[in-house]
Each structure stands twice: as C-alpha cells, then as structure tokens.
Amino acid sequence: MRRPPTGGPDGQRQPESAVRDRLVRDWSVAMATSVFVPVPHEEIERRIAELVDALVGVLRAEPFVPDAAARTGGDLVRAGFSGQTSLSRTLDLLADSLPDLAGPTSPETDARVHAVLGCLVTGYVQATRELVFEQQEGVKRALLRAKEQAERDLWLSEARFREVFGTSAVGVAVTDLDGGFVEVNRSLKEIVGYTGAELTDRRLADLFHPDDAGALTEIYRRLRDGKSERVREQWRLLRKDGDTVWSYLAVCLLRDAEEEPAYLVTMVEDITDLHLLQRELRKQALHDALTGLPNRQALVPGLERMVAGSDGITVLQLDVDGLGVVNEGLGHGVGDEVLRRVARQLGALFPADRAALVARLGGDQFVVAVDHSAGRPDVAALVGRINEELAEPVYHGEHGVAASVSVGVVQRETRGASAGELLRAADNTLRRVKGQGKRQWGLFDPERDARDRACSALAAGMSGAWENGEIRVDHQPVVSLRADGEVLAVEAVLRWEHPDVGEVSHERCLAMAESVGLGPPIAKWLLREAGEQARAWGELAPAVGVALDVHQATDPDLVGEVRGVLAEFGLAPERLRLGFPTSVLREENDDAWDNLRVLTGLGVRTYAHGFGLGAVDLACVEELPQPVVEFTPELGARVARRPDSALARITVDAVSVLGGLGVTVIAGGVESAEDADWWRSAGADGAWGAHFAARGLPQGVDAR
Amino acid sequence: MVNERSSWVPQGVNVELPSAARVYDYLLGGGHNFAADRQLAERFATALPGSRDIARLNRAFLRRAVLFMVERGVDQFLDVGSGIPTVGNVHEIAQAANPEARVVYVDNEPVAVAHSQLILDGNDRAGALQEDLRNPEEILDHAVTRGLLDLDRPVGLLMVGVFHFVPEDWGPRALVDRYRSRLASGSYLALSHFTADSRPVEMAAMVEVMSRSKDPIHPRTRAEIEALFTGFELVEPGVVSTADWRPRAPGDGAAGPERDQIYAGVARLP
C-alpha cells in the first residue's frame, strides 16, 4: 500500500511541516465525510492535528514504543470518527504520509510506521468495541426503562379496567369462542340472577331468551368468524328465575397478538324497566284512557289488518244518544260512567278474540268492526241487542240513566276496501241516521253517499270557483202583470257556470256556500255587486234587489253594510230593494224586524220573500213597513198548472185577501206564459221566473 | 383526530419489530440498535446505495438548521420525530451555542423516548415525551412541553426526516397547519423529506423494503414538500437537497448521487 514518496514537481521531499498540514487537512475531510460529527470543521481539524502530532511523537520517540499508537487509535474513535469507512481512509492517508514524517527514509523507519499503524488499528478496534458495548448498554437500559414504563402503564390500565369492570352497572361477560364464561362482573350476575359458580357450568347461549336464541346464535357466529366486529342491539335474555331481561347488548370480538379471534366481550345493559315503561307509554298512546279501549290510532292499523285478512267486514259506528244532556244535567262523572258502560257492553258483545274490534273514537263515538267472512251478521239484531243492554237504567244516586245508541252500518266485501274508506262511510251513514232521531240505525247507502260526496266535492270547490270568476251575478227582471211587460225591479242572483256540472242555481249556490262557511262573504259580495250594478244602470233604471238570506237578515251589522254600499256607489236608497225571508219575520226575530224597519226608514225598498200560505205568514203582513210580499217560487208553476187543486184555490183566496189589505203581491217561479196568465187572473201584481228571465232585461238594463 | 385506543392503554415494546429510529441510528454508525433493526438497515442500504451518506447529510442539515435558528434568536426547539438520541442531538447543538436554549423531543417509539429521557437525566432544559406526530394538540399541551416551552414566543419546530412517514390519507398539509396555528410569529420550521425525484428506481426499492416495517416511507416531490411549508416563508435557498442547504464545511456535502435523495428547507412564520 506504500505509494511513491509524495513530493513537489521537482521530486524533492517537501518540508515536513507542509506534509503534516496536508495530512491534517485531508484526514479531516476524510473523517467529516465518513461520519457525522456535530462540531465545526475547525474543531475536527484541531482534533486531527493532535492525533497526527501524537503519532509523529510515537514514531520518533527513543526508545520506540509502538503500543502508544494504540491510544491514538482509541482517541480517533472517542473523537467520533468511527464511521464505516473512517478506519480504512485513515490507514490510506497515514501510510502515505507518515513515512515522510517519521524521519529519514530507512527500513527502520518503514518498520516503525508499520508497527505504529498496527497498534493504531488495535486501539481503534478496542475503542470501537467499547463504544458499541457502551451504546448497546445504553439502548438496553432504554429498552428496560421503556418496558418498565409500559408495564407500569399496563398495570395502571389493568387496575383502572378492574375498577371499571367491577363497579360498572353494565354487565360484562368475557367468553371464549365456544361461549364458555371466562370472566363475568358483578352486574352481569345480578342481571341474570346466576352466581359465578353457576355460570361456570353454563354457556352464554343458556342466557338467550328462547325466542331470540336463533338470531343471537347467528350474531355470535358472525362475530366469531370475523364477519362483523361489533354489534349493538336490543335482545332478550332469560334470568335464572325465568323472567325476561330486556337488554341492550354490545358484543365485540377480542383478537390475540396474532390478530386471531380469541374472546368475545358481551356488555349487557338491563333495559327491562325502560322497556316496560315504553310498553306502557305505547299502550297509553294507543288506548283510550277512560274506557281502556283501543283509540283511533290503534283502530286504523287494526282495521287494516282485519281488512287484509278477511273476505268481508261489517263496521258499525255508534254514537251515544244524548250524552251532552247527561253531562250537563248530571255531571261529567255520570257521562263518563255511561261511556264506560257502553264500552263494557260492546266488549262483552264483541270479544276481541272473536274476530271483532271495538274502539272508542273519542267523544261519544265508538266503532265496532266484525269480520264477517263466515257470514254477514244480522245487523238489526245486533243493534237491537246493543240497545237492549243499554236500555237497562243504571242508577247514579237517585238518577236512573239508560243509554241508547244510533248506529251507522257499513258492510263491505273487503277486496279493495281501505280502513279509512270504511270509517268514512260509517261516519256518513251515522250522520244521516242521526238526522232521523235517537236510537236509529241505518245501512250505508252507496247512491246517496255518491250524491252527498258529489255535492260535498262541488261545495269544496266553491271557494276556488268564486275566486276564478266561475260564480257570477245574474239579473232577473221582476215584471208587472198589470201594465204588461213593465219591469218593476231587477233581482240579483248567483249563477255558477260549472265546467262539469253545468249551471248551478242561485238557491243551490247559497246552500252550498253555507255548508262550506262561504255563506256570509258570498252574500255580502252579492249585495255589493247589486249596488254596483244599480249605479251602472243609472237612476232611471228599476231598483236592483237582493233576497237576503237568514244570516244577513238577522245580522245586526246589516244596516251599516247597506249604508256602506249606498255610500260607496252614491246610490239613492230607493234604488236598492231588499227582501227579508218570511221565515225569520214570522218567528218574530227582533234583529230581522229591526233591520227591516230601519232600512225602510232609510228609504230602501223592502219586501218579504219566500211568502207562503200559512196563517202566520199572513199575520205578519200587517207589520211590514212596506206592504210587498213575494210568494215562494215553489208555488209559481205548481198552482198555475192545477188550477182546480185546493192549493190553487187557497192561493187565489190569499192573493185576494192581500190585495184587499193593499199589499203588492209578486209571484215567483213563473215558468211560462200560462203560469203568468193564471197569476194575473188571480190578482197578483207582478211576477218573476224563468218565463221572464228568458225574455231578457229591457233596453238600457242589459247585463254588463 | 380521535384515537380509538384510549390514552391509558400503553403502547407495547417490541424489539423484534424494527424501528425506523434505530435503523437511522445504525446508518449513522450508532450502536443503539437491535439485530432486527440492523437487518432491515442492511436491506435498506442495499436497496438505496449511499444510505449512510444520505443519513449523514440529513443529520448535518439538522445541525445547520438548528444553528441557523439559534443565530436568529430562537432559543426553544420542538423536535418532532427525534428518534434515538444519537450523535449531534439538538440540545447539544443548541445549548452549545446558547446554554439557555430549551428543547423538547417527541417520538412515538417508546424505546427511543426512554433512551432520550435517560440521556436527558439531569438536564433541566430538555425533555422527551412519547406521542404520535398526528396529535399536535396532545404534543403542544403536554406537561413536558408546557414546562419547557413558551408558545407565545418563537419556537424552532424541527420535522427532520419524519414527514415521509406520513401517508397522504393522514392529511400531511393539514397536520403541519395544526402545528403552525399554535406557533408564535417569528417561529421557524425545519423540514427534510425523502424524494424519488432523482433516483426513482432505487427509491422504489427502498420504499418496498420499508413497506413491510412498521414505518413505511412515502417519498414526495419537491412541489409536494414545498406545499408542506404553506403559511411559512421559506428562507434561501428554499427547498433543496440537504447538501445544498447552506453548506458550511466539507462534511456538509457529498459528491455522489446520494446528495439528492432528501430535500430540506427552513421557513419562517411571519
């Protein structure tokens, strides 16, 4: 490994100091690039310079003691120059440079350099061994310390776990993969009622409730096979004493160090109390508190189940007659007792297990549904039995209270029926039946129902139709029968051009408006329209009239309303003509009479409409502030066509009497020229009806 | 980030499993390692020639980065992923320059932490704690950190040779952000990171070797590494090879291709 002596360009040996400095420089770079030493490079060079000088010292020492170089080898390691290539690069450099620093060239010098390098290697290796031992010692102490810490942490965590395990209210069972108990806590033993020793002989599956055992076994199998990691579900367990434990189970799989399934941990939260409470709440939500019968919420699904599972069904909707009277007269306690009694008797007549369903809808209404797949029951007999039972008076104090019910009955083949539809039909039937009095019953009438429903549908659409302008105001002339053809007045009436049904008459419009709560606004609208029309036609046109309905006629605000219309359209009062229903006048309704008198006093033209032939109607004529009556249109055509009938003769007499009293008589509902002739000859002053409407309004009074 | 494992369940100590920290120590010429570490290190060195120089250059960068920060007045350091306290520890470098300097070492490897604690026994200006770098809040609020560092003043945050252990799905940028959001203005971040930019084949071989260890490595491109400094202002010369980051002495550089395997940079938090 000896290379030719280093030298300058002239081959001369360089001065020793130059050789030394270059060795220090090269050796330092070799060390710095062979291993990381965390000091500035000047420091590296300072340390290397010391080593060079020490080696040169050993080489030149007399006597020559090469072992001293071992110390330098050790120093090299201790200075941090112990990288993988540090030693080899050191030897290369030293073998080159040391001969030039060791003294005059001679075999003795070469031998010394060899010896020094050998001892340096020995010292280096020895120091490296010591360093590695020391570092291994250090890392082993670190390892020991880390293990101690881990064990302490583990112990602490184990202690915490024991504490949680032991005191938790949640039952915990650790089982092996076959379900054998490895460990259970106190809560688990309390929840299932077994001692620890008893559990040792059992398996987890022994705690499953029989009804849930199949599903639970499957769940545990999936966990054990690693197909699921954890489960949190509600299941039933079985206590030692046979009671059911409703529990919230959380099960998870524990794996060992090799990640293989090892144990199953089952956590059991006893929610039996919660479950019972839930069941009670559910019962309360689905049962009527007073009678204990299912309520409407429970009835509908029950009825749907019955519909689905039977070929035919009979639904009875019952209404306890006169319950309001009992409540008011005898107190709600007695009323409640009546309801409980009805409930008891219905329950006895229709036991739940006999394909029957009894429910209270609320208030005084009950529903009984009977599966009549096996044959339709005799409804008359059924209702008879119910009322028979209830007719027996029960005494509350001295008051004997008997009850009766009215019943609407629907019998249906269940194909295509729905619970809601059955209940609606029963309810409609009951309403119809109740109109006939107490203790009545009736069967659902599909035709009538269809009619009612059509009417209801029509009425339900009224509000929209009014808004859309389908409903408008039409005008009918009231024509003098004496001075032939003179229009005495014009009457504003409602007309509904229904796109499907066709024209809906004024009377039907009013009735339907009433039924959907539109009566008052539509009547007000009609009055206002009449006012507006009167202004449009001008002062010379006949007065525009409105036949007020009962509500308007008795409305204390009517006068204000009429004045408002007069003011709004700048009308003279006599341009308006208001008819009061004879029905309210003959009942001596004070509000109606006040309205009539005040309005007449204001100058508005007034009359009684819907006049009949009864004595009372005639009696009230004398009170009218303006003696004008309009016969009910029902008579119009009827009497004219059967002039020999009693009705016709009485009518003639009445008109004659009225005429004698100076009362102006208008006939309504006149449909033909013949009708008009009859009334003229009977002595009537004027008439209106289809006959005149067809002739249209006179010039200048055309409808807008 | 929520740890499924509750904090009082200890992490295990297993010397059969090689640790990246001890492999690094071995490559630096240290003897603080076990047989399994040395085996892995040899395979690592075979897959990636020049590994020992790569380790040395990275370690040298750490020293220069610390000195750079000390010269700019930083006197407290948080070394995340500090590993085995091998030659040239941050506290030695920093405290040599400023005896008042304070250092907290953080590693997730229990032996490395225990080792650091042994070495730091009697040094009341340095401490070590065991935590995963994924939990910045736990690290910054740890009693050791609170006892040694004042987060209201600039801190030198050292993440040298550690972020390549962070896979993308941990959200490395968001992670740095969570540290940054807790640091005072004037703080510095030093970060170095494996890259496959210059020797993709060898790097892929090394990644393959490490993929079966508990510390797989995820090299990143220069742009990706620069993105880790988001929110900081990189100082000159930016993100460069470790050897090119402000070299001061012959030991800071290298001639061969080993000089380009780790990118490094230092940045200041404005």
mmCIF file of N, CA and C in Angstrom, chain A residues 37-86:
data_model
loop_
_atom_site.group_PDB
_atom_site.id
_atom_site.type_symbol
_atom_site.label_atom_id
_atom_site.label_comp_id
_atom_site.label_asym_id
_atom_site.label_seq_id
_atom_site.Cartn_x
_atom_site.Cartn_y
_atom_site.Cartn_z
ATOM 1 N N VAL A 37 -20.011 14.249 12.530
ATOM 2 C CA VAL A 37 -19.535 14.665 13.849
ATOM 3 C C VAL A 37 -20.049 16.081 14.092
ATOM 4 N N PRO A 38 -20.800 16.238 15.129
ATOM 5 C CA PRO A 38 -21.519 17.506 15.289
ATOM 6 C C PRO A 38 -20.667 18.638 15.838
ATOM 7 N N VAL A 39 -19.582 18.915 15.174
ATOM 8 C CA VAL A 39 -18.738 20.053 15.605
ATOM 9 C C VAL A 39 -18.320 20.812 14.360
ATOM 10 N N PRO A 40 -17.894 22.057 14.536
ATOM 11 C CA PRO A 40 -17.412 22.822 13.381
ATOM 12 C C PRO A 40 -16.160 22.161 12.796
ATOM 13 N N HIS A 41 -15.934 22.410 11.522
ATOM 14 C CA HIS A 41 -14.820 21.744 10.848
ATOM 15 C C HIS A 41 -13.472 22.106 11.467
ATOM 16 N N GLU A 42 -13.310 23.366 11.955
ATOM 17 C CA GLU A 42 -12.055 23.773 12.596
ATOM 18 C C GLU A 42 -11.763 22.885 13.793
ATOM 19 N N GLU A 43 -12.825 22.504 14.493
ATOM 20 C CA GLU A 43 -12.662 21.655 15.665
ATOM 21 C C GLU A 43 -12.171 20.261 15.231
ATOM 22 N N ILE A 44 -12.740 19.789 14.094
ATOM 23 C CA ILE A 44 -12.299 18.494 13.572
ATOM 24 C C ILE A 44 -10.802 18.566 13.249
ATOM 25 N N GLU A 45 -10.431 19.643 12.591
ATOM 26 C CA GLU A 45 -9.005 19.777 12.208
ATOM 27 C C GLU A 45 -8.100 19.880 13.435
ATOM 28 N N ARG A 46 -8.602 20.544 14.460
ATOM 29 C CA ARG A 46 -7.790 20.682 15.683
ATOM 30 C C ARG A 46 -7.548 19.294 16.300
ATOM 31 N N ARG A 47 -8.663 18.480 16.333
ATOM 32 C CA ARG A 47 -8.522 17.157 16.935
ATOM 33 C C ARG A 47 -7.598 16.270 16.090
ATOM 34 N N ILE A 48 -7.772 16.350 14.777
ATOM 35 C CA ILE A 48 -6.935 15.526 13.884
ATOM 36 C C ILE A 48 -5.459 15.938 14.020
ATOM 37 N N ALA A 49 -5.206 17.244 14.112
ATOM 38 C CA ALA A 49 -3.830 17.733 14.268
ATOM 39 C C ALA A 49 -3.189 17.134 15.523
ATOM 40 N N GLU A 50 -3.961 17.062 16.600
ATOM 41 C CA GLU A 50 -3.444 16.473 17.836
ATOM 42 C C GLU A 50 -3.034 15.022 17.604
ATOM 43 N N LEU A 51 -3.927 14.306 16.823
ATOM 44 C CA LEU A 51 -3.645 12.896 16.595
ATOM 45 C C LEU A 51 -2.383 12.725 15.729
ATOM 46 N N VAL A 52 -2.238 13.562 14.714
ATOM 47 C CA VAL A 52 -1.068 13.495 13.853
ATOM 48 C C VAL A 52 0.202 13.720 14.682
ATOM 49 N N ASP A 53 0.145 14.755 15.498
ATOM 50 C CA ASP A 53 1.323 15.071 16.310
ATOM 51 C C ASP A 53 1.638 13.935 17.277
ATOM 52 N N ALA A 54 0.586 13.338 17.830
ATOM 53 C CA ALA A 54 0.819 12.228 18.765
ATOM 54 C C ALA A 54 1.484 11.068 18.046
ATOM 55 N N LEU A 55 1.017 10.765 16.817
ATOM 56 C CA LEU A 55 1.596 9.648 16.074
ATOM 57 C C LEU A 55 3.059 9.920 15.704
ATOM 58 N N VAL A 56 3.311 11.146 15.250
ATOM 59 C CA VAL A 56 4.674 11.504 14.901
ATOM 60 C C VAL A 56 5.573 11.377 16.133
ATOM 61 N N GLY A 57 4.996 11.786 17.272
ATOM 62 C CA GLY A 57 5.738 11.673 18.545
ATOM 63 C C GLY A 57 6.124 10.223 18.821
ATOM 64 N N VAL A 58 5.179 9.313 18.613
ATOM 65 C CA VAL A 58 5.443 7.894 18.883
ATOM 66 C C VAL A 58 6.514 7.371 17.920
ATOM 67 N N LEU A 59 6.394 7.772 16.643
ATOM 68 C CA LEU A 59 7.333 7.286 15.631
ATOM 69 C C LEU A 59 8.774 7.702 15.943
ATOM 70 N N ARG A 60 8.898 8.895 16.469
ATOM 71 C CA ARG A 60 10.244 9.445 16.645
ATOM 72 C C ARG A 60 10.798 9.224 18.038
ATOM 73 N N ALA A 61 9.971 8.654 18.897
ATOM 74 C CA ALA A 61 10.400 8.522 20.295
ATOM 75 C C ALA A 61 11.523 7.495 20.399
ATOM 76 N N GLU A 62 12.447 7.750 21.316
ATOM 77 C CA GLU A 62 13.515 6.800 21.638
ATOM 78 C C GLU A 62 13.421 6.542 23.111
ATOM 79 N N PRO A 63 13.303 5.366 23.607
ATOM 80 C CA PRO A 63 13.128 4.200 22.764
ATOM 81 C C PRO A 63 11.738 4.174 22.098
ATOM 82 N N PHE A 64 11.681 3.432 20.981
ATOM 83 C CA PHE A 64 10.450 3.340 20.199
ATOM 84 C C PHE A 64 9.457 2.408 20.898
ATOM 85 N N VAL A 65 8.268 2.951 21.297
ATOM 86 C CA VAL A 65 7.234 2.133 21.969
ATOM 87 C C VAL A 65 5.950 2.219 21.139
ATOM 88 N N PRO A 66 5.788 1.306 20.169
ATOM 89 C CA PRO A 66 4.651 1.444 19.229
ATOM 90 C C PRO A 66 3.272 1.339 19.914
ATOM 91 N N ASP A 67 3.221 0.626 21.062
ATOM 92 C CA ASP A 67 1.912 0.455 21.732
ATOM 93 C C ASP A 67 1.227 1.785 22.017
ATOM 94 N N ALA A 68 2.064 2.852 22.151
ATOM 95 C CA ALA A 68 1.464 4.150 22.470
ATOM 96 C C ALA A 68 0.511 4.598 21.361
ATOM 97 N N ALA A 69 0.721 4.056 20.115
ATOM 98 C CA ALA A 69 -0.169 4.444 19.000
ATOM 99 C C ALA A 69 -1.580 3.898 19.197
ATOM 100 N N ALA A 70 -1.658 2.848 20.012
ATOM 101 C CA ALA A 70 -2.988 2.296 20.277
ATOM 102 C C ALA A 70 -3.890 3.360 20.911
ATOM 103 N N ARG A 71 -3.301 4.170 21.722
ATOM 104 C CA ARG A 71 -4.050 5.220 22.387
ATOM 105 C C ARG A 71 -4.636 6.190 21.346
ATOM 106 N N THR A 72 -3.799 6.482 20.327
ATOM 107 C CA THR A 72 -4.259 7.385 19.276
ATOM 108 C C THR A 72 -5.436 6.772 18.510
ATOM 109 N N GLY A 73 -5.335 5.462 18.238
ATOM 110 C CA GLY A 73 -6.454 4.772 17.564
ATOM 111 C C GLY A 73 -7.735 4.910 18.371
ATOM 112 N N GLY A 74 -7.569 4.759 19.698
ATOM 113 C CA GLY A 74 -8.747 4.905 20.580
ATOM 114 C C GLY A 74 -9.270 6.321 20.553
ATOM 115 N N ASP A 75 -8.334 7.280 20.534
ATOM 116 C CA ASP A 75 -8.754 8.685 20.527
ATOM 117 C C ASP A 75 -9.565 9.008 19.276
ATOM 118 N N LEU A 76 -9.163 8.365 18.173
ATOM 119 C CA LEU A 76 -9.893 8.612 16.920
ATOM 120 C C LEU A 76 -11.372 8.248 17.087
ATOM 121 N N VAL A 77 -11.607 7.085 17.681
ATOM 122 C CA VAL A 77 -12.986 6.647 17.921
ATOM 123 C C VAL A 77 -13.669 7.580 18.916
ATOM 124 N N ARG A 78 -12.972 7.914 19.975
ATOM 125 C CA ARG A 78 -13.591 8.747 21.012
ATOM 126 C C ARG A 78 -13.898 10.155 20.502
ATOM 127 N N ALA A 79 -13.138 10.580 19.460
ATOM 128 C CA ALA A 79 -13.444 11.896 18.880
ATOM 129 C C ALA A 79 -14.656 11.817 17.933
ATOM 130 N N GLY A 80 -15.162 10.610 17.733
ATOM 131 C CA GLY A 80 -16.381 10.472 16.928
ATOM 132 C C GLY A 80 -16.128 9.959 15.529
ATOM 133 N N PHE A 81 -14.828 9.664 15.197
ATOM 134 C CA PHE A 81 -14.533 9.265 13.815
ATOM 135 C C PHE A 81 -14.578 7.754 13.692
ATOM 136 N N SER A 82 -15.792 7.229 13.784
ATOM 137 C CA SER A 82 -15.921 5.779 13.791
ATOM 138 C C SER A 82 -16.919 5.321 12.743
ATOM 139 N N GLY A 83 -16.937 6.027 11.623
ATOM 140 C CA GLY A 83 -17.837 5.623 10.550
ATOM 141 C C GLY A 83 -17.354 4.364 9.859
ATOM 142 N N GLN A 84 -18.213 3.890 8.970
ATOM 143 C CA GLN A 84 -17.897 2.623 8.328
ATOM 144 C C GLN A 84 -16.566 2.667 7.579
ATOM 145 N N THR A 85 -16.270 3.811 6.940
ATOM 146 C CA THR A 85 -15.032 3.915 6.148
ATOM 147 C C THR A 85 -13.952 4.729 6.854
ATOM 148 N N SER A 86 -14.200 5.130 8.099
ATOM 149 C CA SER A 86 -13.245 6.012 8.789
ATOM 150 C C SER A 86 -11.867 5.360 8.909
#
